[in-house]
């Protein structure tokens, strides 16, 4: 009869040998693989070409994620103010630095396309004989080379995201509200272009109005007053009665009115003021 303790001891020894064996196999495999990787790294023409391409390519370094948040002072303000509003405010406030950042990313994207097409052309040159001579199985060599090639490729920043967070906390801190939206590089570029268009349009409108008002010459003014019989066209007051006469746009310039005889009339001070705030405000 076999002693139970002896059986247990034998089992333990066998398990220990087994574990030791497995560790040994893993270790040997690891050392062998490390040696193969080193050999591939030192001999691969493909990797050498990749390194050369990497050395001559320079990308801009930039952050990929930006977060901006704004705390609102009241709940109605929070409700009115969207993440899109915050995006616009950020882009308008920091237009210059965003332009710089986006220009860098754009340049990276273009360079990355060139870089990618250049490295895509690179092919492995290893032959079965060469691999055999190096003591690395041909398929193994190719696999290691492929993995190293993928690992050593440059991966520049080609995208940025901007997360806009709008928050509000009630005075007692009882309620907290928060909304957020993340905008991609394309979203930001599109919004920035739209904002530029809006501002260009505004500028050109202001310019057009300025030019239109500049057409009001003393000669034209005199001609209008003469045509109108030197009388206010609303109340009939004359200069001789002490009225100060103005030449006014019937359709304000701000609303597309032209500076020409058909759109001009003579008004006295009082009637000009009485035309109504709406029109006066617009007829700047
Ligand atoms: Zn009048």
GROMACS .gro file of C-alpha atoms and ligand atoms in nm:
model
  285
    1UNK     CA    1   0.000   0.000   0.000
    2UNK     CA    2   0.134   0.340  -0.106
    3UNK     CA    3   0.158   0.605   0.156
    4UNK     CA    4  -0.088   0.889   0.088
    5UNK     CA    5   0.171   1.150   0.186
    6UNK     CA    6   0.429   1.001  -0.048
    7UNK     CA    7   0.176   1.017  -0.334
    8UNK     CA    8   0.103   1.379  -0.261
    9UNK     CA    9   0.474   1.462  -0.247
   10UNK     CA   10   0.535   1.288  -0.580
   11UNK     CA   11   0.245   1.479  -0.737
   12UNK     CA   12   0.380   1.807  -0.604
   13UNK     CA   13   0.724   1.733  -0.744
   14UNK     CA   14   0.575   1.643  -1.083
   15UNK     CA   15   0.366   1.963  -1.089
   16UNK     CA   16   0.674   2.168  -0.996
   17UNK     CA   17   0.876   2.003  -1.273
   18UNK     CA   18   0.589   2.070  -1.514
   19UNK     CA   19   0.567   2.437  -1.420
   20UNK     CA   20   0.942   2.471  -1.435
   21UNK     CA   21   0.940   2.306  -1.778
   22UNK     CA   22   0.674   2.542  -1.908
   23UNK     CA   23   0.864   2.844  -1.773
   24UNK     CA   24   1.181   2.717  -1.932
   25UNK     CA   25   1.009   2.666  -2.269
   26UNK     CA   26   0.858   3.017  -2.249
   27UNK     CA   27   1.194   3.164  -2.157
   28UNK     CA   28   1.374   2.986  -2.440
   29UNK     CA   29   1.104   3.092  -2.686
   30UNK     CA   30   1.125   3.448  -2.560
   31UNK     CA   31   1.505   3.460  -2.594
   32UNK     CA   32   1.485   3.302  -2.940
   33UNK     CA   33   1.220   3.555  -3.052
   34UNK     CA   34   1.417   3.847  -2.909
   35UNK     CA   35   1.721   3.728  -3.101
   36UNK     CA   36   1.517   3.696  -3.421
   37UNK     CA   37   1.366   4.043  -3.376
   38UNK     CA   38   1.715   4.185  -3.326
   39UNK     CA   39   1.838   4.007  -3.638
   40UNK     CA   40   1.548   4.133  -3.847
   41UNK     CA   41   1.593   4.485  -3.711
   42UNK     CA   42   1.961   4.483  -3.801
   43UNK     CA   43   1.932   4.328  -4.145
   44UNK     CA   44   1.601   4.441  -4.296
   45UNK     CA   45   1.643   4.668  -4.595
   46UNK     CA   46   1.274   4.753  -4.572
   47UNK     CA   47   1.314   4.888  -4.217
   48UNK     CA   48   1.626   5.077  -4.314
   49UNK     CA   49   1.436   5.246  -4.598
   50UNK     CA   50   1.153   5.327  -4.359
   51UNK     CA   51   1.394   5.488  -4.114
   52UNK     CA   52   1.545   5.698  -4.391
   53UNK     CA   53   1.199   5.819  -4.489
   54UNK     CA   54   1.115   5.888  -4.124
   55UNK     CA   55   1.429   6.094  -4.077
   56UNK     CA   56   1.355   6.326  -4.363
   57UNK     CA   57   0.988   6.372  -4.271
   58UNK     CA   58   0.897   6.628  -4.007
   59UNK     CA   59   0.551   6.669  -3.871
   60UNK     CA   60   0.412   6.941  -3.644
   61UNK     CA   61   0.358   6.840  -3.286
   62UNK     CA   62   0.017   6.934  -3.160
   63UNK     CA   63  -0.237   6.830  -2.903
   64UNK     CA   64  -0.524   6.627  -3.037
   65UNK     CA   65  -0.790   6.706  -2.781
   66UNK     CA   66  -0.906   7.045  -2.659
   67UNK     CA   67  -1.174   7.114  -2.402
   68UNK     CA   68  -1.335   7.448  -2.327
   69UNK     CA   69  -1.609   7.506  -2.075
   70UNK     CA   70  -1.823   7.799  -1.973
   71UNK     CA   71  -2.018   7.838  -1.652
   72UNK     CA   72  -2.343   8.027  -1.702
   73UNK     CA   73  -2.478   8.268  -1.438
   74UNK     CA   74  -2.847   8.180  -1.460
   75UNK     CA   75  -3.070   7.897  -1.577
   76UNK     CA   76  -3.236   8.104  -1.856
   77UNK     CA   77  -2.889   8.202  -1.980
   78UNK     CA   78  -2.789   7.836  -1.969
   79UNK     CA   79  -3.100   7.741  -2.168
   80UNK     CA   80  -3.034   8.005  -2.432
   81UNK     CA   81  -2.663   7.937  -2.472
   82UNK     CA   82  -2.587   7.625  -2.677
   83UNK     CA   83  -2.259   7.440  -2.726
   84UNK     CA   84  -2.262   7.580  -3.080
   85UNK     CA   85  -2.268   7.934  -2.935
   86UNK     CA   86  -1.966   7.849  -2.722
   87UNK     CA   87  -1.787   7.707  -3.026
   88UNK     CA   88  -1.852   8.032  -3.216
   89UNK     CA   89  -1.732   8.244  -2.923
   90UNK     CA   90  -1.415   8.039  -2.885
   91UNK     CA   91  -1.344   8.056  -3.257
   92UNK     CA   92  -1.404   8.431  -3.266
   93UNK     CA   93  -1.201   8.500  -2.950
   94UNK     CA   94  -0.908   8.282  -3.044
   95UNK     CA   95  -0.943   8.294  -3.421
   96UNK     CA   96  -0.573   8.351  -3.476
   97UNK     CA   97  -0.445   8.067  -3.259
   98UNK     CA   98  -0.706   7.830  -3.400
   99UNK     CA   99  -0.602   7.922  -3.749
  100UNK     CA  100  -0.245   7.839  -3.658
  101UNK     CA  101  -0.341   7.507  -3.503
  102UNK     CA  102  -0.565   7.407  -3.793
  103UNK     CA  103  -0.299   7.510  -4.043
  104UNK     CA  104  -0.053   7.280  -3.866
  105UNK     CA  105  -0.299   6.990  -3.874
  106UNK     CA  106  -0.373   7.060  -4.240
  107UNK     CA  107  -0.003   7.057  -4.321
  108UNK     CA  108   0.036   6.732  -4.126
  109UNK     CA  109  -0.249   6.578  -4.324
  110UNK     CA  110  -0.095   6.672  -4.657
  111UNK     CA  111   0.252   6.559  -4.555
  112UNK     CA  112   0.109   6.238  -4.413
  113UNK     CA  113  -0.052   6.156  -4.748
  114UNK     CA  114   0.285   6.196  -4.921
  115UNK     CA  115   0.459   6.001  -4.647
  116UNK     CA  116   0.204   5.719  -4.664
  117UNK     CA  117   0.228   5.687  -5.042
  118UNK     CA  118   0.605   5.683  -5.016
  119UNK     CA  119   0.622   5.411  -4.751
  120UNK     CA  120   0.348   5.208  -4.922
  121UNK     CA  121   0.589   5.166  -5.210
  122UNK     CA  122   0.850   5.005  -4.985
  123UNK     CA  123   0.866   4.626  -5.013
  124UNK     CA  124   1.055   4.356  -4.831
  125UNK     CA  125   1.370   4.241  -5.011
  126UNK     CA  126   1.446   3.937  -4.797
  127UNK     CA  127   1.491   3.605  -4.982
  128UNK     CA  128   1.449   3.254  -4.844
  129UNK     CA  129   1.825   3.194  -4.872
  130UNK     CA  130   1.913   3.511  -4.682
  131UNK     CA  131   1.665   3.430  -4.406
  132UNK     CA  132   1.808   3.078  -4.384
  133UNK     CA  133   2.161   3.215  -4.363
  134UNK     CA  134   2.053   3.443  -4.076
  135UNK     CA  135   1.899   3.146  -3.899
  136UNK     CA  136   1.547   3.287  -3.904
  137UNK     CA  137   1.262   3.098  -4.072
  138UNK     CA  138   1.154   3.285  -4.386
  139UNK     CA  139   0.787   3.325  -4.283
  140UNK     CA  140   0.892   3.427  -3.931
  141UNK     CA  141   1.126   3.690  -4.074
  142UNK     CA  142   0.847   3.836  -4.287
  143UNK     CA  143   0.606   3.846  -3.994
  144UNK     CA  144   0.854   4.015  -3.760
  145UNK     CA  145   0.950   4.262  -4.033
  146UNK     CA  146   0.586   4.345  -4.100
  147UNK     CA  147   0.516   4.402  -3.729
  148UNK     CA  148   0.823   4.625  -3.687
  149UNK     CA  149   0.734   4.815  -4.003
  150UNK     CA  150   0.388   4.893  -3.864
  151UNK     CA  151   0.532   4.991  -3.525
  152UNK     CA  152   0.802   5.221  -3.663
  153UNK     CA  153   0.574   5.420  -3.892
  154UNK     CA  154   0.522   5.783  -3.791
  155UNK     CA  155   0.176   5.874  -3.671
  156UNK     CA  156   0.139   6.253  -3.663
  157UNK     CA  157  -0.162   6.450  -3.543
  158UNK     CA  158  -0.402   6.454  -3.836
  159UNK     CA  159  -0.715   6.526  -3.639
  160UNK     CA  160  -0.815   6.746  -3.349
  161UNK     CA  161  -1.132   6.753  -3.149
  162UNK     CA  162  -1.274   7.043  -2.955
  163UNK     CA  163  -1.517   6.963  -2.676
  164UNK     CA  164  -1.743   7.248  -2.568
  165UNK     CA  165  -1.905   7.221  -2.226
  166UNK     CA  166  -2.176   7.460  -2.103
  167UNK     CA  167  -2.264   7.439  -1.734
  168UNK     CA  168  -2.485   7.595  -1.472
  169UNK     CA  169  -2.504   7.532  -1.098
  170UNK     CA  170  -2.796   7.675  -0.902
  171UNK     CA  171  -2.702   7.917  -0.616
  172UNK     CA  172  -2.744   7.664  -0.337
  173UNK     CA  173  -2.554   7.412  -0.547
  174UNK     CA  174  -2.862   7.193  -0.544
  175UNK     CA  175  -2.889   7.149  -0.919
  176UNK     CA  176  -2.616   7.112  -1.171
  177UNK     CA  177  -2.679   7.127  -1.543
  178UNK     CA  178  -2.429   7.043  -1.808
  179UNK     CA  179  -2.431   6.992  -2.184
  180UNK     CA  180  -2.143   6.917  -2.412
  181UNK     CA  181  -2.060   6.857  -2.773
  182UNK     CA  182  -1.743   6.741  -2.940
  183UNK     CA  183  -1.646   6.894  -3.272
  184UNK     CA  184  -1.410   6.725  -3.515
  185UNK     CA  185  -1.141   6.893  -3.724
  186UNK     CA  186  -1.385   6.908  -4.017
  187UNK     CA  187  -1.664   7.057  -3.802
  188UNK     CA  188  -1.431   7.328  -3.667
  189UNK     CA  189  -1.293   7.411  -4.013
  190UNK     CA  190  -1.645   7.438  -4.157
  191UNK     CA  191  -1.764   7.661  -3.873
  192UNK     CA  192  -1.456   7.880  -3.894
  193UNK     CA  193  -1.509   7.926  -4.270
  194UNK     CA  194  -1.877   8.007  -4.213
  195UNK     CA  195  -1.786   8.268  -3.950
  196UNK     CA  196  -1.532   8.422  -4.186
  197UNK     CA  197  -1.792   8.437  -4.462
  198UNK     CA  198  -2.035   8.611  -4.226
  199UNK     CA  199  -1.777   8.868  -4.122
  200UNK     CA  200  -1.666   8.924  -4.484
  201UNK     CA  201  -2.027   8.971  -4.585
  202UNK     CA  202  -2.080   9.221  -4.303
  203UNK     CA  203  -1.767   9.409  -4.401
  204UNK     CA  204  -1.870   9.423  -4.764
  205UNK     CA  205  -2.222   9.538  -4.669
  206UNK     CA  206  -2.077   9.818  -4.454
  207UNK     CA  207  -1.847   9.914  -4.738
  208UNK     CA  208  -2.134   9.918  -4.990
  209UNK     CA  209  -2.340  10.143  -4.760
  210UNK     CA  210  -2.047  10.375  -4.709
  211UNK     CA  211  -2.001  10.406  -5.086
  212UNK     CA  212  -2.373  10.464  -5.136
  213UNK     CA  213  -2.376  10.747  -4.878
  214UNK     CA  214  -2.066  10.901  -5.034
  215UNK     CA  215  -2.271  10.964  -5.350
  216UNK     CA  216  -2.458  11.240  -5.167
  217UNK     CA  217  -2.275  11.542  -5.309
  218UNK     CA  218  -2.359  11.911  -5.239
  219UNK     CA  219  -2.472  11.933  -5.602
  220UNK     CA  220  -2.721  11.644  -5.563
  221UNK     CA  221  -2.844  11.784  -5.232
  222UNK     CA  222  -2.908  12.123  -5.393
  223UNK     CA  223  -3.088  11.961  -5.686
  224UNK     CA  224  -3.323  11.767  -5.455
  225UNK     CA  225  -3.409  12.077  -5.248
  226UNK     CA  226  -3.469  12.276  -5.567
  227UNK     CA  227  -3.690  12.001  -5.710
  228UNK     CA  228  -3.893  11.990  -5.387
  229UNK     CA  229  -3.953  12.368  -5.404
  230UNK     CA  230  -3.737  12.424  -5.095
  231UNK     CA  231  -4.012  12.280  -4.877
  232UNK     CA  232  -4.038  11.994  -4.633
  233UNK     CA  233  -4.219  11.719  -4.822
  234UNK     CA  234  -4.422  11.626  -4.513
  235UNK     CA  235  -4.526  11.949  -4.342
  236UNK     CA  236  -4.445  12.201  -4.613
  237UNK     CA  237  -4.219  12.414  -4.387
  238UNK     CA  238  -3.973  12.637  -4.571
  239UNK     CA  239  -3.627  12.764  -4.492
  240UNK     CA  240  -3.770  13.111  -4.479
  241UNK     CA  241  -4.000  12.995  -4.196
  242UNK     CA  242  -3.693  12.902  -3.997
  243UNK     CA  243  -3.696  12.530  -4.081
  244UNK     CA  244  -3.368  12.350  -4.130
  245UNK     CA  245  -3.399  12.136  -4.441
  246UNK     CA  246  -3.237  11.798  -4.484
  247UNK     CA  247  -3.209  11.570  -4.782
  248UNK     CA  248  -3.317  11.228  -4.670
  249UNK     CA  249  -3.328  10.878  -4.819
  250UNK     CA  250  -3.688  10.761  -4.868
  251UNK     CA  251  -3.572  10.397  -4.848
  252UNK     CA  252  -3.278  10.398  -4.607
  253UNK     CA  253  -2.938  10.294  -4.739
  254UNK     CA  254  -2.933  10.022  -4.472
  255UNK     CA  255  -3.237   9.872  -4.644
  256UNK     CA  256  -3.085   9.888  -4.989
  257UNK     CA  257  -3.199  10.241  -5.080
  258UNK     CA  258  -2.993  10.422  -5.344
  259UNK     CA  259  -2.856  10.774  -5.336
  260UNK     CA  260  -3.042  10.901  -5.640
  261UNK     CA  261  -3.304  11.167  -5.710
  262UNK     CA  262  -3.595  10.920  -5.709
  263UNK     CA  263  -3.505  10.798  -5.359
  264UNK     CA  264  -3.434  11.135  -5.203
  265UNK     CA  265  -3.667  11.394  -5.055
  266UNK     CA  266  -3.649  11.711  -4.858
  267UNK     CA  267  -3.748  11.701  -4.490
  268UNK     CA  268  -3.737  11.957  -4.212
  269UNK     CA  269  -3.569  11.885  -3.878
  270UNK     CA  270  -3.894  11.808  -3.698
  271UNK     CA  271  -4.031  11.576  -3.964
  272UNK     CA  272  -3.700  11.402  -4.004
  273UNK     CA  273  -3.705  11.322  -3.630
  274UNK     CA  274  -4.068  11.221  -3.652
  275UNK     CA  275  -3.998  10.966  -3.922
  276UNK     CA  276  -3.980  10.704  -3.650
  277UNK     CA  277  -3.698  10.549  -3.460
  278UNK     CA  278  -3.704  10.232  -3.665
  279UNK     CA  279  -3.612  10.403  -3.988
  280UNK     CA  280  -3.378  10.652  -3.829
  281UNK     CA  281  -3.194  10.380  -3.647
  282UNK     CA  282  -3.144  10.190  -3.967
  283UNK     CA  283  -3.059  10.493  -4.174
  284UNK     CA  284  -2.719  10.534  -4.018
  285LIG    ZN1  285  -4.154  11.899  -4.194
   0.00000   0.00000   0.00000
